[in-house]
mmCIF file of C-alpha atoms and ligand atoms in Angstrom:
data_model
loop_
_atom_site.group_PDB
_atom_site.id
_atom_site.type_symbol
_atom_site.label_atom_id
_atom_site.label_comp_id
_atom_site.label_asym_id
_atom_site.label_seq_id
_atom_site.Cartn_x
_atom_site.Cartn_y
_atom_site.Cartn_z
ATOM 1 C CA MET A 1 -8.193 24.219 -0.260
ATOM 2 C CA LYS A 2 -4.528 23.234 -0.910
ATOM 3 C CA ALA A 3 -3.605 20.107 -2.764
ATOM 4 C CA ALA A 4 -0.485 18.818 -4.643
ATOM 5 C CA VAL A 5 -1.181 18.308 -8.072
ATOM 6 C CA LEU A 6 0.590 16.088 -10.517
ATOM 7 C CA TYR A 7 0.596 17.840 -13.851
ATOM 8 C CA GLU A 8 3.319 16.019 -15.974
ATOM 9 C CA VAL A 9 4.918 12.771 -15.399
ATOM 10 C CA ASP A 10 8.640 13.447 -14.104
ATOM 11 C CA THR A 11 7.778 16.791 -13.041
ATOM 12 C CA PRO A 12 7.516 18.127 -9.251
ATOM 13 C CA LEU A 13 4.013 18.079 -7.567
ATOM 14 C CA LYS A 14 2.682 21.566 -7.525
ATOM 15 C CA VAL A 15 0.908 22.289 -3.910
ATOM 16 C CA GLU A 16 -1.748 24.875 -4.936
ATOM 17 C CA ASP A 17 -5.425 26.039 -4.108
ATOM 18 C CA VAL A 18 -7.758 23.646 -5.741
ATOM 19 C CA ASP A 19 -11.931 23.694 -5.870
ATOM 20 C CA LEU A 20 -13.435 20.328 -4.269
ATOM 21 C CA ASP A 21 -17.049 19.930 -5.310
ATOM 22 C CA SER A 22 -19.699 18.752 -2.480
ATOM 23 C CA PRO A 23 -20.071 15.150 -1.662
ATOM 24 C CA LYS A 24 -22.622 13.390 -3.925
ATOM 25 C CA SER A 25 -24.848 10.591 -3.349
ATOM 26 C CA GLY A 26 -22.933 8.084 -0.885
ATOM 27 C CA GLU A 27 -20.178 10.271 -0.939
ATOM 28 C CA VAL A 28 -18.573 12.373 2.508
ATOM 29 C CA ARG A 29 -15.789 14.986 2.711
ATOM 30 C CA VAL A 30 -13.006 14.188 4.954
ATOM 31 C CA ARG A 31 -10.347 16.477 6.431
ATOM 32 C CA ILE A 32 -7.103 14.638 5.885
ATOM 33 C CA VAL A 33 -4.944 14.655 8.940
ATOM 34 C CA ALA A 34 -2.143 12.792 7.734
ATOM 35 C CA ASN A 35 -1.429 10.950 4.979
ATOM 36 C CA GLY A 36 1.735 8.383 4.263
ATOM 37 C CA VAL A 37 4.107 8.555 1.399
ATOM 38 C CA CYS A 38 4.137 4.969 -0.623
ATOM 39 C CA HIS A 39 6.142 3.993 -3.510
ATOM 40 C CA SER A 40 2.656 4.007 -5.474
ATOM 41 C CA ASP A 41 2.451 7.669 -5.508
ATOM 42 C CA TYR A 42 5.965 7.720 -6.880
ATOM 43 C CA SER A 43 5.474 5.022 -9.828
ATOM 44 C CA ILE A 44 2.663 7.460 -10.725
ATOM 45 C CA ILE A 45 4.868 10.615 -10.541
ATOM 46 C CA HIS A 46 7.114 8.691 -12.961
ATOM 47 C CA GLY A 47 4.954 7.066 -15.057
ATOM 48 C CA VAL A 48 5.613 3.556 -13.790
ATOM 49 C CA LEU A 49 2.032 3.285 -13.253
ATOM 50 C CA ARG A 50 0.215 5.070 -15.874
ATOM 51 C CA SER A 51 -2.918 7.569 -15.318
ATOM 52 C CA PRO A 52 -4.897 10.509 -16.707
ATOM 53 C CA LEU A 53 -3.340 13.918 -15.561
ATOM 54 C CA PRO A 54 -3.667 16.238 -13.923
ATOM 55 C CA MET A 55 -4.047 14.287 -10.642
ATOM 56 C CA VAL A 56 -3.568 14.664 -7.306
ATOM 57 C CA PRO A 57 -1.873 11.664 -5.536
ATOM 58 C CA GLY A 58 -1.835 10.167 -2.324
ATOM 59 C CA HIS A 59 -3.710 7.198 -0.949
ATOM 60 C CA GLU A 60 -2.671 6.454 2.418
ATOM 61 C CA GLY A 61 -4.720 8.801 4.421
ATOM 62 C CA ALA A 62 -6.603 9.306 7.627
ATOM 63 C CA GLY A 63 -8.891 12.235 8.899
ATOM 64 C CA ILE A 64 -12.323 13.642 10.179
ATOM 65 C CA VAL A 65 -15.604 13.647 8.587
ATOM 66 C CA GLU A 66 -16.819 17.059 7.994
ATOM 67 C CA GLU A 67 -19.711 16.532 5.460
ATOM 68 C CA VAL A 68 -21.879 13.863 4.584
ATOM 69 C CA GLY A 69 -23.591 13.427 1.198
ATOM 70 C CA PRO A 70 -27.105 12.079 0.670
ATOM 71 C CA ASN A 71 -27.767 8.675 1.243
ATOM 72 C CA VAL A 72 -24.937 7.765 3.633
ATOM 73 C CA SER A 73 -25.186 5.597 6.748
ATOM 74 C CA LEU A 74 -22.024 4.505 7.385
ATOM 75 C CA VAL A 75 -20.205 7.296 9.053
ATOM 76 C CA LYS A 76 -21.444 10.974 10.563
ATOM 77 C CA PRO A 77 -19.625 14.339 10.735
ATOM 78 C CA GLY A 78 -17.041 13.932 13.391
ATOM 79 C CA ASP A 79 -15.938 10.547 12.871
ATOM 80 C CA HIS A 80 -12.448 9.333 12.674
ATOM 81 C CA VAL A 81 -11.714 7.459 9.851
ATOM 82 C CA VAL A 82 -8.692 5.389 7.975
ATOM 83 C CA LEU A 83 -9.268 5.660 4.211
ATOM 84 C CA SER A 84 -9.339 2.055 2.570
ATOM 85 C CA LEU A 85 -8.254 1.782 -1.292
ATOM 86 C CA ALA A 86 -11.206 -0.414 -1.838
ATOM 87 C CA PRO A 87 -14.502 1.201 -1.632
ATOM 88 C CA TYR A 88 -16.176 -2.104 -2.597
ATOM 89 C CA CYS A 89 -20.058 -2.341 -3.431
ATOM 90 C CA GLY A 90 -21.034 -5.260 -1.418
ATOM 91 C CA HIS A 91 -23.095 -6.988 -4.286
ATOM 92 C CA CYS A 92 -20.900 -7.981 -7.196
ATOM 93 C CA TYR A 93 -19.728 -11.185 -8.022
ATOM 94 C CA TYR A 94 -16.421 -10.589 -6.406
ATOM 95 C CA CYS A 95 -17.713 -8.995 -3.263
ATOM 96 C CA ALA A 96 -20.334 -12.305 -2.981
ATOM 97 C CA ILE A 97 -17.323 -14.332 -2.989
ATOM 98 C CA GLY A 98 -15.591 -12.631 -0.314
ATOM 99 C CA LYS A 99 -13.129 -10.588 -2.579
ATOM 100 C CA GLN A 100 -13.849 -7.176 -1.985
ATOM 101 C CA ASN A 101 -10.381 -5.911 -3.034
ATOM 102 C CA LEU A 102 -11.328 -7.111 -6.701
ATOM 103 C CA CYS A 103 -14.836 -5.505 -6.838
ATOM 104 C CA VAL A 104 -15.523 -4.622 -10.144
ATOM 105 C CA ASN A 105 -17.597 -1.185 -9.616
ATOM 106 C CA MET A 106 -14.411 -0.253 -7.105
ATOM 107 C CA PHE A 107 -12.200 -0.899 -9.984
ATOM 108 C CA GLN A 108 -13.385 2.242 -11.907
ATOM 109 C CA THR A 109 -11.875 4.269 -9.204
ATOM 110 C CA MET A 110 -8.480 2.915 -10.420
ATOM 111 C CA VAL A 111 -9.299 2.585 -14.078
ATOM 112 C CA LYS A 112 -10.459 6.057 -14.847
ATOM 113 C CA ALA A 113 -8.873 8.027 -11.898
ATOM 114 C CA ALA A 114 -12.160 9.094 -10.879
ATOM 115 C CA MET A 115 -14.967 8.735 -8.280
ATOM 116 C CA ILE A 116 -16.990 5.207 -8.711
ATOM 117 C CA ASP A 117 -19.795 7.219 -11.008
ATOM 118 C CA GLY A 118 -16.836 8.039 -13.394
ATOM 119 C CA THR A 119 -16.724 11.783 -12.664
ATOM 120 C CA CYS A 120 -14.158 14.361 -10.719
ATOM 121 C CA ARG A 121 -14.923 16.431 -7.515
ATOM 122 C CA LEU A 122 -11.360 17.906 -7.727
ATOM 123 C CA LYS A 123 -11.341 20.881 -10.247
ATOM 124 C CA LYS A 124 -8.939 23.879 -11.130
ATOM 125 C CA ASN A 125 -10.594 26.626 -13.298
ATOM 126 C CA GLY A 126 -13.673 24.566 -13.745
ATOM 127 C CA LYS A 127 -11.468 21.891 -15.129
ATOM 128 C CA ASP A 128 -11.519 18.381 -13.603
ATOM 129 C CA ILE A 129 -8.590 16.889 -11.521
ATOM 130 C CA HIS A 130 -8.372 13.251 -11.521
ATOM 131 C CA HIS A 131 -8.551 11.043 -8.044
ATOM 132 C CA MET A 132 -5.973 8.449 -7.175
ATOM 133 C CA ALA A 133 -7.452 5.486 -5.939
ATOM 134 C CA GLY A 134 -10.837 7.523 -5.103
ATOM 135 C CA ILE A 135 -8.769 9.192 -2.452
ATOM 136 C CA SER A 136 -6.322 11.763 -3.200
ATOM 137 C CA SER A 137 -5.152 12.563 0.085
ATOM 138 C CA PHE A 138 -2.048 14.894 -0.455
ATOM 139 C CA ALA A 139 -4.735 17.441 0.384
ATOM 140 C CA GLU A 140 -6.315 19.317 2.819
ATOM 141 C CA GLN A 141 -9.514 17.751 2.250
ATOM 142 C CA ALA A 142 -10.948 14.573 -0.173
ATOM 143 C CA VAL A 143 -14.454 13.781 -1.247
ATOM 144 C CA VAL A 144 -14.483 9.688 -1.058
ATOM 145 C CA ALA A 145 -16.872 6.889 -1.470
ATOM 146 C CA GLU A 146 -18.593 6.478 2.082
ATOM 147 C CA GLN A 147 -17.181 2.864 1.724
ATOM 148 C CA ALA A 148 -13.772 4.169 1.790
ATOM 149 C CA CYS A 149 -14.428 5.317 5.287
ATOM 150 C CA ILE A 150 -13.111 2.804 8.093
ATOM 151 C CA LYS A 151 -14.202 4.350 11.348
ATOM 152 C CA VAL A 152 -11.449 4.383 14.167
ATOM 153 C CA PRO A 153 -11.647 4.904 17.899
ATOM 154 C CA ASP A 154 -11.233 8.471 18.744
ATOM 155 C CA GLU A 155 -8.293 8.252 20.881
ATOM 156 C CA VAL A 156 -5.653 6.593 18.097
ATOM 157 C CA PRO A 157 -3.415 8.958 16.545
ATOM 158 C CA LEU A 158 -4.543 9.625 12.935
ATOM 159 C CA ASP A 159 -1.108 10.901 11.936
ATOM 160 C CA VAL A 160 -0.027 7.092 12.848
ATOM 161 C CA VAL A 161 -2.716 5.018 11.837
ATOM 162 C CA CYS A 162 -2.979 6.565 8.172
ATOM 163 C CA LEU A 163 -0.256 3.746 7.384
ATOM 164 C CA ILE A 164 -3.193 1.313 7.386
ATOM 165 C CA GLY A 165 -4.791 2.878 4.519
ATOM 166 C CA CYS A 166 -2.201 1.295 2.237
ATOM 167 C CA GLY A 167 1.131 0.275 3.343
ATOM 168 C CA VAL A 168 0.113 -1.837 6.387
ATOM 169 C CA MET A 169 -2.908 -3.449 5.088
ATOM 170 C CA THR A 170 -1.120 -4.371 1.846
ATOM 171 C CA GLY A 171 1.655 -5.774 3.444
ATOM 172 C CA VAL A 172 0.142 -7.532 6.570
ATOM 173 C CA GLY A 173 -2.488 -8.401 4.227
ATOM 174 C CA ALA A 174 -0.349 -10.463 1.755
ATOM 175 C CA ALA A 175 0.953 -12.565 4.631
ATOM 176 C CA MET A 176 -2.183 -13.256 6.479
ATOM 177 C CA ASN A 177 -4.812 -13.110 3.771
ATOM 178 C CA THR A 178 -3.308 -13.857 0.539
ATOM 179 C CA ALA A 179 -0.452 -16.245 1.635
ATOM 180 C CA GLN A 180 -2.140 -17.571 4.966
ATOM 181 C CA VAL A 181 1.374 -18.195 6.230
ATOM 182 C CA GLU A 182 1.410 -21.351 8.410
ATOM 183 C CA PRO A 183 2.873 -21.004 11.970
ATOM 184 C CA GLY A 184 6.512 -22.363 12.023
ATOM 185 C CA SER A 185 6.945 -21.915 8.283
ATOM 186 C CA SER A 186 9.466 -19.814 6.673
ATOM 187 C CA ALA A 187 9.299 -16.787 4.408
ATOM 188 C CA VAL A 188 11.542 -14.722 2.582
ATOM 189 C CA VAL A 189 10.655 -11.055 1.979
ATOM 190 C CA ILE A 190 12.294 -9.212 -1.012
ATOM 191 C CA GLY A 191 12.204 -5.667 -0.427
ATOM 192 C CA CYS A 192 12.192 -4.123 3.022
ATOM 193 C CA GLY A 193 10.324 -0.508 2.228
ATOM 194 C CA GLY A 194 7.405 0.471 3.803
ATOM 195 C CA VAL A 195 5.226 -2.374 2.518
ATOM 196 C CA GLY A 196 8.074 -5.203 2.702
ATOM 197 C CA LEU A 197 8.422 -4.283 6.381
ATOM 198 C CA ASN A 198 4.776 -4.789 7.009
ATOM 199 C CA VAL A 199 4.939 -8.052 5.193
ATOM 200 C CA ILE A 200 7.516 -8.804 8.043
ATOM 201 C CA GLN A 201 5.360 -7.828 10.707
ATOM 202 C CA GLY A 202 2.396 -9.782 9.182
ATOM 203 C CA CYS A 203 4.753 -13.004 8.932
ATOM 204 C CA VAL A 204 5.347 -12.194 12.551
ATOM 205 C CA LEU A 205 1.527 -12.122 13.531
ATOM 206 C CA ALA A 206 1.221 -15.399 11.344
ATOM 207 C CA GLY A 207 3.807 -17.303 13.313
ATOM 208 C CA ALA A 208 6.460 -17.734 11.052
ATOM 209 C CA SER A 209 9.679 -18.945 12.494
ATOM 210 C CA THR A 210 12.354 -18.151 9.684
ATOM 211 C CA ILE A 211 11.992 -14.742 7.968
ATOM 212 C CA ILE A 212 14.526 -13.395 6.121
ATOM 213 C CA GLY A 213 14.490 -9.497 4.846
ATOM 214 C CA VAL A 214 16.174 -9.075 1.481
ATOM 215 C CA ASP A 215 17.299 -5.529 0.450
ATOM 216 C CA LEU A 216 20.110 -3.886 -1.057
ATOM 217 C CA LEU A 217 20.252 -1.086 1.237
ATOM 218 C CA ASP A 218 21.709 -2.039 4.722
ATOM 219 C CA ASN A 219 19.711 0.590 6.888
ATOM 220 C CA LYS A 220 16.328 -1.340 5.396
ATOM 221 C CA LEU A 221 17.968 -4.666 6.495
ATOM 222 C CA ASP A 222 18.296 -2.930 9.986
ATOM 223 C CA TYR A 223 14.664 -1.752 9.901
ATOM 224 C CA ALA A 224 13.958 -5.705 8.598
ATOM 225 C CA LEU A 225 15.727 -6.796 12.046
ATOM 226 C CA GLN A 226 13.563 -4.053 14.238
ATOM 227 C CA PHE A 227 10.223 -5.252 12.551
ATOM 228 C CA GLY A 228 10.477 -8.780 13.125
ATOM 229 C CA ALA A 229 12.945 -10.366 10.630
ATOM 230 C CA THR A 230 14.899 -13.278 11.857
ATOM 231 C CA HIS A 231 17.903 -13.233 9.130
ATOM 232 C CA THR A 232 18.653 -10.477 6.638
ATOM 233 C CA ILE A 233 20.397 -10.758 3.324
ATOM 234 C CA ASN A 234 22.118 -8.228 0.892
ATOM 235 C CA PRO A 235 21.899 -9.570 -2.534
ATOM 236 C CA SER A 236 24.726 -7.005 -3.390
ATOM 237 C CA ARG A 237 26.963 -9.248 -1.187
ATOM 238 C CA ASP A 238 25.658 -12.607 -0.707
ATOM 239 C CA GLU A 239 24.469 -14.631 -3.836
ATOM 240 C CA LEU A 240 20.417 -14.609 -2.715
ATOM 241 C CA VAL A 241 19.031 -17.952 -3.630
ATOM 242 C CA ARG A 242 22.439 -19.909 -2.247
ATOM 243 C CA SER A 243 21.732 -17.840 1.049
ATOM 244 C CA VAL A 244 18.157 -18.488 1.484
ATOM 245 C CA ARG A 245 18.699 -22.166 0.982
ATOM 246 C CA LYS A 246 21.241 -22.407 3.760
ATOM 247 C CA LEU A 247 18.963 -20.762 6.049
ATOM 248 C CA THR A 248 15.974 -23.017 5.124
ATOM 249 C CA GLY A 249 17.398 -26.450 5.548
ATOM 250 C CA GLY A 250 18.707 -26.910 1.655
ATOM 251 C CA ARG A 251 14.996 -26.688 0.517
ATOM 252 C CA GLY A 252 14.257 -22.984 -0.391
ATOM 253 C CA ALA A 253 11.509 -20.993 1.646
ATOM 254 C CA ASP A 254 7.777 -22.134 2.193
ATOM 255 C CA TYR A 255 6.786 -18.454 0.954
ATOM 256 C CA ALA A 256 8.569 -15.660 -1.041
ATOM 257 C CA PHE A 257 7.180 -12.111 -1.373
ATOM 258 C CA GLU A 258 8.127 -9.716 -3.766
ATOM 259 C CA VAL A 259 7.400 -6.405 -2.562
ATOM 260 C CA ILE A 260 9.311 -4.107 -5.279
ATOM 261 C CA GLY A 261 7.541 -4.562 -8.470
ATOM 262 C CA LEU A 262 10.089 -5.662 -10.584
ATOM 263 C CA SER A 263 10.156 -8.884 -13.176
ATOM 264 C CA ARG A 264 13.967 -9.370 -11.875
ATOM 265 C CA THR A 265 12.911 -9.738 -8.470
ATOM 266 C CA VAL A 266 9.825 -11.558 -8.778
ATOM 267 C CA GLU A 267 11.936 -14.233 -10.792
ATOM 268 C CA GLN A 268 14.351 -14.022 -7.459
ATOM 269 C CA ALA A 269 11.258 -14.852 -5.275
ATOM 270 C CA TYR A 270 10.183 -17.649 -7.418
ATOM 271 C CA ALA A 271 13.721 -19.110 -7.258
ATOM 272 C CA CYS A 272 13.929 -18.617 -3.551
ATOM 273 C CA THR A 273 10.855 -20.945 -2.884
ATOM 274 C CA ARG A 274 10.993 -24.586 -2.222
ATOM 275 C CA GLN A 275 8.792 -27.168 -4.473
ATOM 276 C CA ALA A 276 5.410 -26.547 -4.085
ATOM 277 C CA GLY A 277 6.437 -23.196 -1.947
ATOM 278 C CA THR A 278 4.524 -19.789 -3.008
ATOM 279 C CA THR A 279 5.830 -16.984 -4.245
ATOM 280 C CA ILE A 280 3.350 -13.759 -3.561
ATOM 281 C CA VAL A 281 3.866 -10.818 -5.416
ATOM 282 C CA VAL A 282 2.886 -7.596 -3.824
ATOM 283 C CA GLY A 283 4.751 -4.993 -5.873
ATOM 284 C CA ALA A 284 2.788 -3.098 -8.562
ATOM 285 C CA GLY A 285 5.252 -2.980 -11.665
ATOM 286 C CA SER A 286 5.309 -1.672 -14.787
ATOM 287 C CA ARG A 287 2.524 -3.234 -17.804
ATOM 288 C CA ARG A 288 5.490 -3.200 -20.191
ATOM 289 C CA ASP A 289 7.504 -5.380 -17.610
ATOM 290 C CA THR A 290 7.114 -8.814 -18.000
ATOM 291 C CA VAL A 291 8.297 -11.926 -15.679
ATOM 292 C CA SER A 292 9.969 -14.950 -17.466
ATOM 293 C CA ILE A 293 9.580 -18.523 -15.664
ATOM 294 C CA PRO A 294 11.841 -21.832 -16.903
ATOM 295 C CA MET A 295 9.018 -24.130 -17.869
ATOM 296 C CA GLY A 296 10.741 -27.153 -16.492
ATOM 297 C CA THR A 297 9.859 -25.910 -12.721
ATOM 298 C CA PHE A 298 6.508 -26.181 -12.960
ATOM 299 C CA LEU A 299 6.766 -30.170 -12.448
ATOM 300 C CA THR A 300 7.942 -28.889 -8.764
ATOM 301 C CA GLU A 301 4.595 -27.510 -8.454
ATOM 302 C CA LYS A 302 5.556 -24.188 -7.524
ATOM 303 C CA ILE A 303 2.849 -21.869 -6.801
ATOM 304 C CA ILE A 304 3.045 -17.968 -8.171
ATOM 305 C CA LYS A 305 0.392 -15.830 -6.628
ATOM 306 C CA GLY A 306 -0.828 -12.096 -7.142
ATOM 307 C CA SER A 307 -1.716 -9.863 -4.202
ATOM 308 C CA GLY A 308 -4.066 -6.893 -4.489
ATOM 309 C CA TYR A 309 -4.334 -4.695 -1.606
ATOM 310 C CA GLY A 310 -3.352 -7.464 0.848
ATOM 311 C CA SER A 311 -6.503 -9.408 -0.212
ATOM 312 C CA ALA A 312 -8.283 -6.820 1.960
ATOM 313 C CA ARG A 313 -11.753 -7.018 3.548
ATOM 314 C CA PRO A 314 -11.195 -3.619 4.565
ATOM 315 C CA HIS A 315 -14.477 -3.372 7.094
ATOM 316 C CA LEU A 316 -12.909 -6.566 8.571
ATOM 317 C CA ASP A 317 -9.402 -6.115 8.385
ATOM 318 C CA MET A 318 -8.386 -2.605 9.225
ATOM 319 C CA PRO A 319 -10.418 -2.266 12.734
ATOM 320 C CA ARG A 320 -8.468 -5.712 13.244
ATOM 321 C CA LEU A 321 -4.991 -3.765 12.500
ATOM 322 C CA VAL A 322 -6.184 -0.861 14.546
ATOM 323 C CA GLU A 323 -6.503 -3.501 17.419
ATOM 324 C CA HIS A 324 -3.323 -5.044 16.914
ATOM 325 C CA TYR A 325 -1.506 -1.707 16.909
ATOM 326 C CA ARG A 326 -3.363 -0.846 20.069
ATOM 327 C CA ASN A 327 -2.270 -4.017 22.220
ATOM 328 C CA GLY A 328 1.323 -3.719 20.681
ATOM 329 C CA ARG A 329 1.439 -6.308 18.336
ATOM 330 C CA LEU A 330 1.547 -4.177 15.118
ATOM 331 C CA LYS A 331 4.521 -1.406 15.584
ATOM 332 C CA LEU A 332 3.275 1.845 13.670
ATOM 333 C CA ASP A 333 5.361 4.520 15.406
ATOM 334 C CA GLU A 334 8.449 2.785 14.890
ATOM 335 C CA MET A 335 7.580 2.800 11.130
ATOM 336 C CA ILE A 336 7.526 6.542 10.696
ATOM 337 C CA THR A 337 11.147 8.006 9.905
ATOM 338 C CA ARG A 338 10.068 11.305 9.138
ATOM 339 C CA THR A 339 6.934 13.760 9.035
ATOM 340 C CA TYR A 340 6.774 16.762 6.278
ATOM 341 C CA ALA A 341 4.110 19.405 5.900
ATOM 342 C CA LEU A 342 2.296 19.528 2.687
ATOM 343 C CA GLU A 343 4.322 22.090 0.837
ATOM 344 C CA GLU A 344 7.518 19.432 1.138
ATOM 345 C CA VAL A 345 5.711 16.729 -0.695
ATOM 346 C CA ASN A 346 8.230 16.542 -3.270
ATOM 347 C CA GLU A 347 11.018 16.322 -0.682
ATOM 348 C CA ALA A 348 9.150 13.259 0.999
ATOM 349 C CA MET A 349 9.248 11.889 -2.519
ATOM 350 C CA THR A 350 13.190 12.357 -2.644
ATOM 351 C CA ALA A 351 13.715 10.825 0.556
ATOM 352 C CA LEU A 352 11.552 7.611 -0.875
ATOM 353 C CA GLU A 353 13.564 7.495 -3.741
ATOM 354 C CA LYS A 354 17.117 7.600 -2.159
ATOM 355 C CA GLY A 355 15.662 4.894 0.419
ATOM 356 C CA GLU A 356 16.171 7.171 3.418
ATOM 357 C CA VAL A 357 13.051 6.411 5.482
ATOM 358 C CA ALA A 358 10.995 3.157 6.503
ATOM 359 C CA ARG A 359 7.944 5.549 6.002
ATOM 360 C CA SER A 360 7.483 9.074 5.729
ATOM 361 C CA VAL A 361 4.138 11.178 6.580
ATOM 362 C CA VAL A 362 2.968 14.171 5.317
ATOM 363 C CA VAL A 363 0.592 15.980 8.364
ATOM 364 C CA MET A 364 -1.901 18.527 6.966
HETATM 365 N N1 LIG B 401 16.907 -6.032 -4.752
HETATM 366 C C1 LIG B 401 16.461 -6.017 -3.208
HETATM 367 N N2 LIG B 401 15.740 -4.713 -2.898
HETATM 368 C C2 LIG B 401 15.631 -3.591 -3.831
HETATM 369 C C3 LIG B 401 15.916 -3.750 -5.136
HETATM 370 C C4 LIG B 401 16.254 -4.860 -5.247
HETATM 371 N N3 LIG B 401 16.703 -5.297 -6.862
HETATM 372 N N4 LIG B 401 15.457 -2.726 -5.927
HETATM 373 C C5 LIG B 401 14.682 -1.740 -4.632
HETATM 374 N N5 LIG B 401 14.922 -2.491 -3.522
HETATM 375 C C6 LIG B 401 14.351 -1.961 -2.164
HETATM 376 C C7 LIG B 401 14.662 -0.661 -2.043
HETATM 377 O O1 LIG B 401 15.928 -0.129 -1.630
HETATM 378 C C8 LIG B 401 13.418 -0.499 -1.328
HETATM 379 O O2 LIG B 401 14.138 -0.720 0.538
HETATM 380 O O3 LIG B 401 13.231 -2.116 -2.445
HETATM 381 C C9 LIG B 401 12.398 -1.190 -1.408
HETATM 382 C C10 LIG B 401 11.050 -0.869 -1.985
HETATM 383 O O4 LIG B 401 10.557 0.191 -0.598
HETATM 384 P P1 LIG B 401 9.745 1.365 -1.089
HETATM 385 O O5 LIG B 401 10.640 2.386 -2.029
HETATM 386 O O6 LIG B 401 9.662 1.789 0.547
HETATM 387 O O7 LIG B 401 8.541 0.860 -1.663
HETATM 388 P P2 LIG B 401 7.035 0.745 -0.735
HETATM 389 O O8 LIG B 401 6.256 1.647 -0.609
HETATM 390 O O9 LIG B 401 7.246 -0.301 0.201
HETATM 391 O O10 LIG B 401 6.216 -0.113 -2.148
HETATM 392 C C11 LIG B 401 6.870 -1.264 -2.662
HETATM 393 O O11 LIG B 401 4.565 -2.275 -3.179
HETATM 394 O O12 LIG B 401 2.458 -1.444 -3.181
HETATM 395 C C12 LIG B 401 3.683 -1.421 -3.986
HETATM 396 O O13 LIG B 401 3.869 0.151 -5.744
HETATM 397 C C13 LIG B 401 4.423 -0.498 -4.133
HETATM 398 O O14 LIG B 401 5.773 -2.070 -6.053
HETATM 399 C C14 LIG B 401 5.494 -1.018 -4.828
HETATM 400 C C15 LIG B 401 5.968 -2.087 -4.057
HETATM 401 ZN ZN1 LIG B 402 0.376 2.802 -1.564
HETATM 402 ZN ZN1 LIG B 403 -18.269 -5.355 -5.806
#
């Protein structure tokens, strides 16, 4: 089968034939129908997020189950599924306290860039190719843990709901689960890309009354308004903190979301919040980049919180997101600016880098 392989940081993905082993116990083989292009793929390709290589990126996929390995009970061949980044075990400490997105067993897939048992199913000439987030969906097929498969109704378009696999869950979840945005509150969203626009949608679903989209690109600010922002700020023109204060009764925002992955913008988000307000860091940044916070500000009881995968409880939240899409409360079709073939995956990366798209989708 064909897949897009990253051999070295800062080089184009190579679309070529690779081998895919059969699913082992608890695993299934999925024919990928479509896969959204996320900034985290870009960050892997450019070494901002480090990973063992070679690897097949792609982690925002949806498809149809073709084959199940031994001991699989959650799905069967023919099921339509959105792929979750958090194939949680259900019995570790974090699963027990309802933090499935922090499952210790699932973290193996991230740390080792492999399946949960630490081995790879992708191969080329007998040598291992690593998996991204236990998914690797820039490929015609993928072997994934059965817990990564979130069954969706047959009639929902997989080339649209694939976005739920990462950007939508991460963004909407950051607002609804991590921040638990209160109705009537104010929120600033710094970075209005594929994930940030979904933070805006999450704030809308939660009933926030003031939602301020912030981005350096004016086309992104237009998207922000389309997805529910009530105001926008371009910090290259207007001083950010002062502008936010003006829109929030002079106090600063109740919530500020950083959705880029840079220390500088985390510091800006923190400065935008009111006393006892909450900053939520959604962006995935480099380990070498560190945030600096003035000590004196802790007296104001400001809160700063990380958010991983929108604090997802995948089997609860993802079907809910599908329902929100089906009843028109979650805009997904509008999110897809362009589609590409797998062979065009490098062009999709360039479009993301240049900020030309809200989201693009690689359709197999
Ligand atoms: N100030 C304001 N906006 C900025 C700045 C800045 N200094 N730098 C970049 N941006 C904007 C870009 O113009 C773009 O619109 O941030 C947005 C990032 O969007 P995408 O590239 O589409 O990235 P996305 O897929 O949304 O991911 C955002 O979330 O999951 C993580 O790894 C992901 O860290 C990444 C973040
Ligand atoms: Zn992603
Ligand atoms: Zn667990």
